[in-house]
């Protein structure tokens, strides 16, 4: 009897989001997490405890500067990159050159130069790169795509997309490394690349031009003082002024955050609980963008990172009608004395305490509107995470009844990653220059 080959995986970057992949690989047949790579040994030790809890053997810990040695010494077949966004290409490129299959968290990278380096390496090696856009696998989003592809509203002529991050979730980007654009590309890249990939995928089209305005109007020192929200402290841990600040993050209140960050500070000095109304903050919190697509459709897009409620509205206007989607991830956020955890409402891992519903309405021309039935889950990023893992690495139980829709699901390629990235890059440049930016100025076809 032939035995299924076991693929040896390396997880690079062992922060909060990486838990999804460490656990996901540990419980799937045919995969073993053979190595962990991170500058912080305490975080790698935490992920080895996750492996032990899953009944998997420990992975070898490696320092980033020895990544190429890691690939050879550990016989790595597949690499999962979940590092700081600006570091993605540092691992993607050598892994592709070594013949590994590579999965990277979104965004693929943070600027045009790094993007070109990745795309050139894919072309040169012919190897596989997948970008982990989990929102593609949300059943609600799959329903939207099926309706548009079936011509439910005819030719799509325009899209309006509004995404709201509530003050629990939005604030979190302003207390950690994401608040510096050199690390994250700003929310237009780190967060909105999710949304731009969705629109590209929904329309089966490619962006050609973007124009926008962005500002830091709520977070940061100046805005915090202007609105009377700023407290005088650098980081929440041990700060008396943070004790009753609803914007403060209590790392000690959550076992996972304490183990991953507070207990790991002595290794690298990284502070996970900075004051959101202090500096340096070089990203925007309110952004408006107009995008033109290759076949002529346009999209108006707005992202606000300081809303009372969290969710999104997207409306498609077509030659045969209109399709409207509204999703309430959280209807409101209560004023806690402290934000006790980055899990749940902050990252979408579990449903928010005050999660709302979802409504999809088809409004055809000359006929009454139709409410489209939806199966809504708010945990695991709308149910997208487990579906994505199944597509990327196979099901946990290969003998279980097959998901009838699995065969139609496709993960995002490096080209999809570039097309999502380029909208955010064009928007960022437009913020600086005040002019429309053609995507070909940044990323060549």
Short mmCIF file of C-alpha atoms in Angstrom, two decimals:
data_model
loop_
_atom_site.label_atom_id
_atom_site.label_comp_id
_atom_site.label_asym_id
_atom_site.label_seq_id
_atom_site.Cartn_x
_atom_site.Cartn_y
_atom_site.Cartn_z
CA UNK A 1 0.00 0.00 0.00
CA UNK A 2 1.45 3.38 -1.04
CA UNK A 3 1.78 5.94 1.70
CA UNK A 4 0.70 9.58 1.19
CA UNK A 5 3.82 11.76 1.03
CA UNK A 6 4.21 14.23 3.89
CA UNK A 7 4.96 17.83 2.92
CA UNK A 8 7.31 19.61 5.28
CA UNK A 9 6.21 23.18 6.00
CA UNK A 10 7.90 26.24 7.44
CA UNK A 11 5.79 28.96 9.09
CA UNK A 12 7.63 32.28 8.86
CA UNK A 13 6.40 34.90 11.31
CA UNK A 14 4.81 33.54 14.49
CA UNK A 15 2.46 36.29 15.59
CA UNK A 16 -1.28 36.21 16.19
CA UNK A 17 -2.48 35.48 12.65
CA UNK A 18 0.06 32.70 12.15
CA UNK A 19 -1.87 30.55 14.64
CA UNK A 20 -4.40 29.80 11.90
CA UNK A 21 -1.71 28.18 9.76
CA UNK A 22 0.22 26.46 12.53
CA UNK A 23 -2.94 24.77 13.83
CA UNK A 24 -4.36 24.23 10.34
CA UNK A 25 -1.29 22.41 9.06
CA UNK A 26 -0.85 20.42 12.29
CA UNK A 27 -4.26 18.73 11.98
CA UNK A 28 -4.18 18.03 8.23
CA UNK A 29 -2.86 14.72 6.92
CA UNK A 30 0.05 15.01 4.54
CA UNK A 31 1.51 18.10 6.21
CA UNK A 32 3.91 18.67 9.09
CA UNK A 33 5.19 21.96 10.47
CA UNK A 34 8.89 21.19 10.40
CA UNK A 35 10.27 24.67 11.08
CA UNK A 36 9.35 28.02 12.57
CA UNK A 37 11.16 31.22 11.64
CA UNK A 38 10.95 34.42 13.66
CA UNK A 39 13.35 36.86 15.32
CA UNK A 40 11.52 36.23 18.61
CA UNK A 41 12.18 32.87 20.34
CA UNK A 42 9.34 33.36 22.83
CA UNK A 43 6.77 33.54 20.05
CA UNK A 44 8.23 30.48 18.35
CA UNK A 45 7.99 28.60 21.66
CA UNK A 46 4.31 29.60 21.85
CA UNK A 47 3.68 28.10 18.40
CA UNK A 48 5.46 24.91 19.41
CA UNK A 49 3.00 24.68 22.28
CA UNK A 50 0.18 24.97 19.73
CA UNK A 51 1.70 22.06 17.82
CA UNK A 52 1.91 20.01 21.01
CA UNK A 53 -1.75 20.73 21.77
CA UNK A 54 -2.60 19.41 18.30
CA UNK A 55 -0.61 16.22 18.90
CA UNK A 56 2.07 17.22 16.39
CA UNK A 57 5.86 17.06 16.91
CA UNK A 58 7.77 20.25 17.70
CA UNK A 59 9.16 22.37 14.87
CA UNK A 60 12.76 23.51 14.70
CA UNK A 61 13.15 27.23 15.57
CA UNK A 62 15.24 29.32 13.16
CA UNK A 63 16.38 32.93 12.98
CA UNK A 64 15.38 34.97 9.89
CA UNK A 65 18.98 35.58 8.81
CA UNK A 66 19.36 31.82 8.29
CA UNK A 67 16.18 31.34 6.27
CA UNK A 68 17.93 29.96 3.19
CA UNK A 69 19.83 27.48 5.38
CA UNK A 70 16.52 26.50 6.98
CA UNK A 71 15.00 25.54 3.63
CA UNK A 72 17.82 23.14 2.82
CA UNK A 73 18.50 21.76 6.29
CA UNK A 74 14.85 21.02 7.08
CA UNK A 75 13.92 19.74 3.60
CA UNK A 76 11.09 22.26 3.28
CA UNK A 77 8.41 21.71 0.62
CA UNK A 78 6.02 24.55 1.47
CA UNK A 79 6.43 27.94 3.13
CA UNK A 80 3.74 30.05 4.80
CA UNK A 81 4.69 33.72 5.21
CA UNK A 82 2.89 35.67 7.95
CA UNK A 83 5.50 38.29 8.84
CA UNK A 84 5.29 42.09 8.91
CA UNK A 85 3.99 42.99 5.43
CA UNK A 86 7.16 44.78 4.29
CA UNK A 87 9.17 41.61 4.99
CA UNK A 88 7.11 39.24 2.80
CA UNK A 89 9.38 39.38 -0.25
CA UNK A 90 12.42 38.61 1.91
CA UNK A 91 11.06 35.07 2.33
CA UNK A 92 8.88 34.61 -0.76
CA UNK A 93 11.74 35.11 -3.23
CA UNK A 94 14.28 32.62 -1.78
CA UNK A 95 11.53 30.08 -1.09
CA UNK A 96 10.38 30.22 -4.73
CA UNK A 97 13.99 29.92 -5.91
CA UNK A 98 14.40 26.85 -3.70
CA UNK A 99 11.44 25.20 -5.43
CA UNK A 100 9.00 25.53 -2.51
CA UNK A 101 5.31 26.11 -2.81
CA UNK A 102 4.65 29.45 -1.09
CA UNK A 103 1.52 30.81 0.60
CA UNK A 104 1.69 34.40 1.84
CA UNK A 105 -0.72 36.33 3.97
CA UNK A 106 -2.22 39.40 2.37
CA UNK A 107 -1.08 41.86 1.22
CA UNK A 108 1.45 40.19 -1.06
CA UNK A 109 3.85 43.06 -0.32
CA UNK A 110 3.78 46.84 0.27
CA UNK A 111 5.32 48.62 -2.72
CA UNK A 112 5.88 48.41 -6.47
CA UNK A 113 9.56 47.48 -6.27
CA UNK A 114 8.97 44.51 -3.98
CA UNK A 115 5.99 43.46 -6.09
CA UNK A 116 8.10 43.46 -9.28
CA UNK A 117 10.76 41.36 -7.53
CA UNK A 118 8.16 38.75 -6.56
CA UNK A 119 6.52 38.63 -10.00
CA UNK A 120 9.91 38.35 -11.72
CA UNK A 121 10.86 35.44 -9.46
CA UNK A 122 7.59 33.61 -10.18
CA UNK A 123 8.21 33.99 -13.93
CA UNK A 124 11.85 32.92 -13.66
CA UNK A 125 11.19 29.85 -11.53
CA UNK A 126 7.74 28.79 -12.69
CA UNK A 127 6.91 28.03 -9.06
CA UNK A 128 3.65 28.59 -7.21
CA UNK A 129 2.68 31.58 -5.08
CA UNK A 130 -0.71 31.89 -3.39
CA UNK A 131 -2.02 34.98 -1.57
CA UNK A 132 -4.31 34.12 1.36
CA UNK A 133 -7.33 36.29 0.55
CA UNK A 134 -9.75 34.50 2.87
CA UNK A 135 -12.69 36.80 2.03
CA UNK A 136 -13.00 35.00 -1.32
CA UNK A 137 -14.10 31.92 0.61
CA UNK A 138 -16.86 33.61 2.62
CA UNK A 139 -20.16 31.98 1.52
CA UNK A 140 -21.87 35.39 1.29
CA UNK A 141 -19.21 36.65 -1.09
CA UNK A 142 -19.45 33.46 -3.13
CA UNK A 143 -23.18 34.07 -3.52
CA UNK A 144 -22.55 37.61 -4.77
CA UNK A 145 -20.05 36.37 -7.33
CA UNK A 146 -22.39 33.66 -8.59
CA UNK A 147 -25.24 36.15 -9.09
CA UNK A 148 -23.04 38.61 -10.98
CA UNK A 149 -21.49 35.85 -13.11
CA UNK A 150 -24.98 34.56 -13.97
CA UNK A 151 -25.96 38.01 -15.25
CA UNK A 152 -28.52 38.72 -12.52
CA UNK A 153 -28.10 42.48 -13.11
CA UNK A 154 -26.67 42.35 -16.62
CA UNK A 155 -23.43 44.21 -17.28
CA UNK A 156 -22.03 45.75 -14.12
CA UNK A 157 -21.51 49.45 -14.79
CA UNK A 158 -20.57 50.81 -11.37
CA UNK A 159 -19.88 49.74 -7.78
CA UNK A 160 -20.15 51.59 -4.47
CA UNK A 161 -18.25 49.95 -1.60
CA UNK A 162 -18.15 51.28 1.97
CA UNK A 163 -16.18 49.46 4.66
CA UNK A 164 -16.40 50.51 8.30
CA UNK A 165 -14.00 49.42 11.02
CA UNK A 166 -15.42 50.01 14.47
CA UNK A 167 -13.44 51.68 17.22
CA UNK A 168 -12.47 48.28 18.66
CA UNK A 169 -11.04 46.91 15.43
CA UNK A 170 -9.92 50.12 13.74
CA UNK A 171 -7.97 51.32 16.76
CA UNK A 172 -5.88 48.16 16.78
CA UNK A 173 -4.07 49.17 13.58
CA UNK A 174 -2.92 52.36 15.31
CA UNK A 175 -1.26 50.75 18.33
CA UNK A 176 1.00 48.21 16.54
CA UNK A 177 3.44 48.06 13.63
CA UNK A 178 0.69 48.72 11.06
CA UNK A 179 0.62 52.40 12.08
CA UNK A 180 3.83 53.05 10.13
CA UNK A 181 3.30 52.97 6.37
CA UNK A 182 6.82 51.69 5.71
CA UNK A 183 5.83 48.46 7.47
CA UNK A 184 2.24 47.99 6.26
CA UNK A 185 1.66 50.17 3.22
CA UNK A 186 -1.15 51.83 5.19
CA UNK A 187 -4.71 50.59 5.40
CA UNK A 188 -5.10 51.04 1.62
CA UNK A 189 -2.66 48.16 1.27
CA UNK A 190 -2.87 46.13 4.46
CA UNK A 191 -6.65 46.15 4.93
CA UNK A 192 -8.21 47.33 1.67
CA UNK A 193 -6.31 44.83 -0.47
CA UNK A 194 -8.90 42.33 0.83
CA UNK A 195 -11.68 44.49 -0.58
CA UNK A 196 -9.95 45.35 -3.84
CA UNK A 197 -9.34 41.65 -4.48
CA UNK A 198 -13.03 40.98 -3.87
CA UNK A 199 -14.11 43.57 -6.43
CA UNK A 200 -11.57 42.36 -8.99
CA UNK A 201 -12.86 38.82 -8.42
CA UNK A 202 -16.55 39.77 -8.39
CA UNK A 203 -16.23 41.73 -11.65
CA UNK A 204 -13.68 39.39 -13.27
CA UNK A 205 -11.95 42.61 -14.31
CA UNK A 206 -8.72 44.52 -13.70
CA UNK A 207 -8.19 48.02 -12.27
CA UNK A 208 -6.65 50.61 -14.58
CA UNK A 209 -6.70 53.93 -12.69
CA UNK A 210 -7.33 55.30 -9.19
CA UNK A 211 -7.78 58.70 -7.60
CA UNK A 212 -8.36 59.43 -3.96
CA UNK A 213 -8.10 61.49 -0.81
CA UNK A 214 -6.86 60.20 2.53
CA UNK A 215 -6.17 61.75 5.90
CA UNK A 216 -5.40 60.98 9.52
CA UNK A 217 -8.41 62.61 11.13
CA UNK A 218 -9.23 60.55 14.22
CA UNK A 219 -6.13 58.75 15.55
CA UNK A 220 -2.67 60.14 16.21
CA UNK A 221 -1.51 62.84 18.64
CA UNK A 222 -2.88 65.92 16.85
CA UNK A 223 -6.35 64.51 16.14
CA UNK A 224 -6.57 62.97 19.61
CA UNK A 225 -5.87 66.34 21.20
CA UNK A 226 -8.30 68.12 18.86
CA UNK A 227 -11.14 65.74 19.76
CA UNK A 228 -10.33 65.55 23.47
CA UNK A 229 -9.54 61.81 23.32
CA UNK A 230 -5.82 61.78 24.02
CA UNK A 231 -4.43 60.50 27.34
CA UNK A 232 -0.80 61.09 28.26
CA UNK A 233 0.89 57.66 28.13
CA UNK A 234 3.14 55.83 25.69
CA UNK A 235 1.82 52.28 26.09
CA UNK A 236 -1.07 50.87 28.11
CA UNK A 237 0.78 48.28 30.22
CA UNK A 238 1.60 49.78 33.60
CA UNK A 239 0.18 53.21 32.72
CA UNK A 240 -2.20 54.74 35.28
CA UNK A 241 -3.72 57.05 32.64
CA UNK A 242 -4.64 54.00 30.55
CA UNK A 243 -6.59 52.27 33.31
CA UNK A 244 -9.99 53.62 32.25
CA UNK A 245 -9.18 54.50 28.64
CA UNK A 246 -11.58 52.61 26.31
CA UNK A 247 -8.90 52.75 23.60
CA UNK A 248 -6.25 50.98 25.71
CA UNK A 249 -5.36 47.32 25.15
CA UNK A 250 -4.77 45.20 28.24
CA UNK A 251 -2.25 42.56 27.22
CA UNK A 252 -2.41 40.89 30.64
CA UNK A 253 -6.15 40.24 30.32
CA UNK A 254 -5.78 37.70 27.52
CA UNK A 255 -3.61 34.59 27.82
CA UNK A 256 -2.72 34.51 24.14
CA UNK A 257 -1.79 38.19 23.85
CA UNK A 258 0.23 38.00 27.03
CA UNK A 259 2.17 34.97 25.81
CA UNK A 260 2.73 36.24 22.26
CA UNK A 261 3.59 39.84 23.05
CA UNK A 262 3.95 40.93 26.68
CA UNK A 263 6.06 37.90 27.65
CA UNK A 264 8.06 38.28 24.43
CA UNK A 265 9.06 41.94 24.83
CA UNK A 266 12.37 41.08 26.41
CA UNK A 267 13.47 39.40 23.15
CA UNK A 268 12.95 42.26 20.70
CA UNK A 269 11.37 45.25 22.48
CA UNK A 270 8.21 45.20 20.34
CA UNK A 271 5.29 46.94 22.08
CA UNK A 272 1.83 45.69 21.06
CA UNK A 273 -0.20 48.16 23.17
CA UNK A 274 0.89 51.64 22.07
CA UNK A 275 -1.31 54.70 22.63
CA UNK A 276 -3.44 55.17 19.50
CA UNK A 277 -3.43 58.93 20.09
CA UNK A 278 0.36 59.18 20.13
CA UNK A 279 3.06 59.02 17.47
CA UNK A 280 4.53 58.10 15.19
CA UNK A 281 1.46 57.39 13.02
CA UNK A 282 2.08 57.69 9.28
CA UNK A 283 -1.04 55.96 7.93
CA UNK A 284 -4.51 57.35 7.20
CA UNK A 285 -7.75 56.49 9.01
CA UNK A 286 -10.26 57.95 6.52
CA UNK A 287 -9.89 57.24 2.79
CA UNK A 288 -12.02 57.83 -0.31
CA UNK A 289 -11.06 56.34 -3.68
CA UNK A 290 -12.45 56.28 -7.23
CA UNK A 291 -11.30 53.34 -9.37
CA UNK A 292 -11.76 52.72 -13.11
CA UNK A 293 -11.67 49.17 -14.48
CA UNK A 294 -10.51 47.82 -17.83
CA UNK A 295 -14.03 47.21 -19.21
CA UNK A 296 -15.24 50.64 -18.13
CA UNK A 297 -16.91 50.02 -14.77
CA UNK A 298 -16.08 52.40 -11.92
CA UNK A 299 -15.99 51.92 -8.16
CA UNK A 300 -16.35 54.48 -5.41
CA UNK A 301 -14.75 53.12 -2.23
CA UNK A 302 -14.57 54.47 1.29
CA UNK A 303 -12.83 53.11 4.38
CA UNK A 304 -13.27 54.62 7.85
CA UNK A 305 -11.38 53.14 10.79
CA UNK A 306 -13.27 54.79 13.68
CA UNK A 307 -16.93 53.81 13.23
CA UNK A 308 -19.48 53.05 16.01
CA UNK A 309 -20.39 49.85 14.10
CA UNK A 310 -18.45 47.45 11.94
CA UNK A 311 -19.43 46.07 8.58
CA UNK A 312 -19.78 46.94 4.94
CA UNK A 313 -22.16 47.92 2.20
CA UNK A 314 -21.51 47.14 -1.44
CA UNK A 315 -23.90 48.02 -4.27
CA UNK A 316 -23.61 46.98 -7.91
CA UNK A 317 -25.44 48.94 -10.61
CA UNK A 318 -26.00 47.00 -13.81
CA UNK A 319 -27.74 47.18 -17.16
CA UNK A 320 -30.44 44.88 -15.78
CA UNK A 321 -30.83 46.10 -12.21
CA UNK A 322 -28.99 46.50 -8.92
CA UNK A 323 -27.53 44.15 -6.30
CA UNK A 324 -27.13 45.39 -2.70
CA UNK A 325 -25.24 43.71 0.14
CA UNK A 326 -25.08 44.92 3.73
CA UNK A 327 -23.26 43.02 6.49
CA UNK A 328 -23.16 44.06 10.17
CA UNK A 329 -20.15 42.45 11.83
CA UNK A 330 -20.90 44.41 15.01
CA UNK A 331 -23.92 46.67 15.54
CA UNK A 332 -22.09 48.68 18.21
CA UNK A 333 -19.21 48.43 20.67
CA UNK A 334 -19.85 48.89 24.40
CA UNK A 335 -17.55 51.24 26.32
CA UNK A 336 -15.30 48.74 28.09
CA UNK A 337 -12.87 49.95 30.72
CA UNK A 338 -10.23 48.31 28.59
CA UNK A 339 -10.18 46.41 25.33
CA UNK A 340 -9.39 43.04 26.80
CA UNK A 341 -8.44 41.05 23.72
CA UNK A 342 -7.39 41.31 20.10
CA UNK A 343 -9.35 38.13 19.39
CA UNK A 344 -12.91 38.26 18.06
CA UNK A 345 -14.21 41.66 17.06
CA UNK A 346 -10.70 42.92 16.40
CA UNK A 347 -9.64 40.22 13.97
CA UNK A 348 -12.82 38.39 13.02
CA UNK A 349 -11.71 35.11 14.59
CA UNK A 350 -14.95 34.84 16.56
CA UNK A 351 -18.28 36.58 16.24
CA UNK A 352 -18.58 39.95 17.97
CA UNK A 353 -20.80 40.12 21.05
CA UNK A 354 -23.18 42.47 19.24
CA UNK A 355 -22.95 40.99 15.75
CA UNK A 356 -25.79 41.89 13.40
CA UNK A 357 -27.10 40.25 10.28
CA UNK A 358 -26.55 40.30 6.54
CA UNK A 359 -28.93 41.24 3.78
CA UNK A 360 -28.56 40.68 0.04
CA UNK A 361 -31.20 42.27 -2.17
CA UNK A 362 -31.58 41.82 -5.90
CA UNK A 363 -33.47 44.66 -7.56
CA UNK A 364 -34.14 43.76 -11.21
CA UNK A 365 -35.56 46.32 -13.63
CA UNK A 366 -39.39 46.33 -13.89
CA UNK A 367 -39.83 43.63 -11.22
CA UNK A 368 -40.16 43.59 -7.43
CA UNK A 369 -36.97 43.25 -5.36
CA UNK A 370 -35.90 39.81 -4.19
CA UNK A 371 -34.28 39.05 -0.82
CA UNK A 372 -31.59 36.45 -1.53
CA UNK A 373 -31.26 33.81 1.24
CA UNK A 374 -27.89 33.84 2.97
CA UNK A 375 -26.07 31.49 5.31
CA UNK A 376 -24.26 33.96 7.57
CA UNK A 377 -21.38 33.19 9.91
CA UNK A 378 -19.47 35.96 11.67
CA UNK A 379 -16.70 33.80 13.12
CA UNK A 380 -13.56 32.71 11.24
CA UNK A 381 -13.83 35.74 8.95
CA UNK A 382 -17.32 34.88 7.78
CA UNK A 383 -16.48 31.18 7.48
CA UNK A 384 -13.72 31.99 5.01
CA UNK A 385 -10.75 30.72 7.05
CA UNK A 386 -11.63 26.98 7.23
CA UNK A 387 -12.73 26.94 3.58
CA UNK A 388 -9.50 28.61 2.54
CA UNK A 389 -7.41 26.12 4.51
CA UNK A 390 -9.26 23.23 2.86
CA UNK A 391 -8.49 24.61 -0.60
CA UNK A 392 -4.85 25.36 0.24
CA UNK A 393 -3.95 22.23 2.18
CA UNK A 394 -6.81 19.75 1.82
CA UNK A 395 -9.56 18.84 4.29
CA UNK A 396 -8.88 17.80 7.87
CA UNK A 397 -10.80 14.57 7.25
CA UNK A 398 -10.41 13.38 3.63
CA UNK A 399 -13.06 10.69 4.23
CA UNK A 400 -15.79 13.19 5.19
CA UNK A 401 -18.50 14.05 2.62
CA UNK A 402 -17.11 16.50 0.11
CA UNK A 403 -18.19 20.15 0.07
CA UNK A 404 -20.11 20.41 -3.19
CA UNK A 405 -18.85 23.93 -3.85
CA UNK A 406 -15.19 23.25 -3.13
CA UNK A 407 -14.31 22.36 -6.70
CA UNK A 408 -15.27 25.84 -7.93
CA UNK A 409 -13.13 27.70 -5.38
CA UNK A 410 -9.79 29.07 -6.45
CA UNK A 411 -7.17 30.72 -4.28
CA UNK A 412 -5.61 34.00 -5.34
CA UNK A 413 -2.45 33.86 -7.44
CA UNK A 414 0.49 36.24 -7.46
CA UNK A 415 -1.20 38.16 -10.28
CA UNK A 416 -4.35 38.51 -8.18
CA UNK A 417 -2.17 39.71 -5.32
CA UNK A 418 -0.56 42.32 -7.56
CA UNK A 419 -3.91 43.53 -8.93
CA UNK A 420 -5.29 43.99 -5.40
CA UNK A 421 -2.09 45.69 -4.26
CA UNK A 422 -1.89 48.12 -7.16
CA UNK A 423 -5.20 49.82 -6.28
CA UNK A 424 -3.90 50.62 -2.81
CA UNK A 425 -0.54 51.77 -4.16
CA UNK A 426 -2.22 54.01 -6.74
CA UNK A 427 -4.50 55.44 -4.04
CA UNK A 428 -1.53 56.14 -1.78
CA UNK A 429 0.29 57.94 -4.57
CA UNK A 430 -2.84 59.90 -5.41
CA UNK A 431 -3.10 61.00 -1.76
CA UNK A 432 0.40 62.45 -2.11
CA UNK A 433 0.17 63.98 -5.60
CA UNK A 434 -3.49 64.98 -5.88
CA UNK A 435 -3.78 63.41 -9.33
CA UNK A 436 -5.21 60.21 -10.83
CA UNK A 437 -2.67 57.37 -11.05
CA UNK A 438 -2.69 54.71 -13.77
CA UNK A 439 -1.91 51.25 -12.45
CA UNK A 440 0.59 50.67 -15.28
CA UNK A 441 2.74 53.41 -13.73
CA UNK A 442 3.28 51.12 -10.76
CA UNK A 443 2.98 47.52 -11.92
CA UNK A 444 3.50 46.51 -15.54
CA UNK A 445 1.26 43.89 -17.14
#
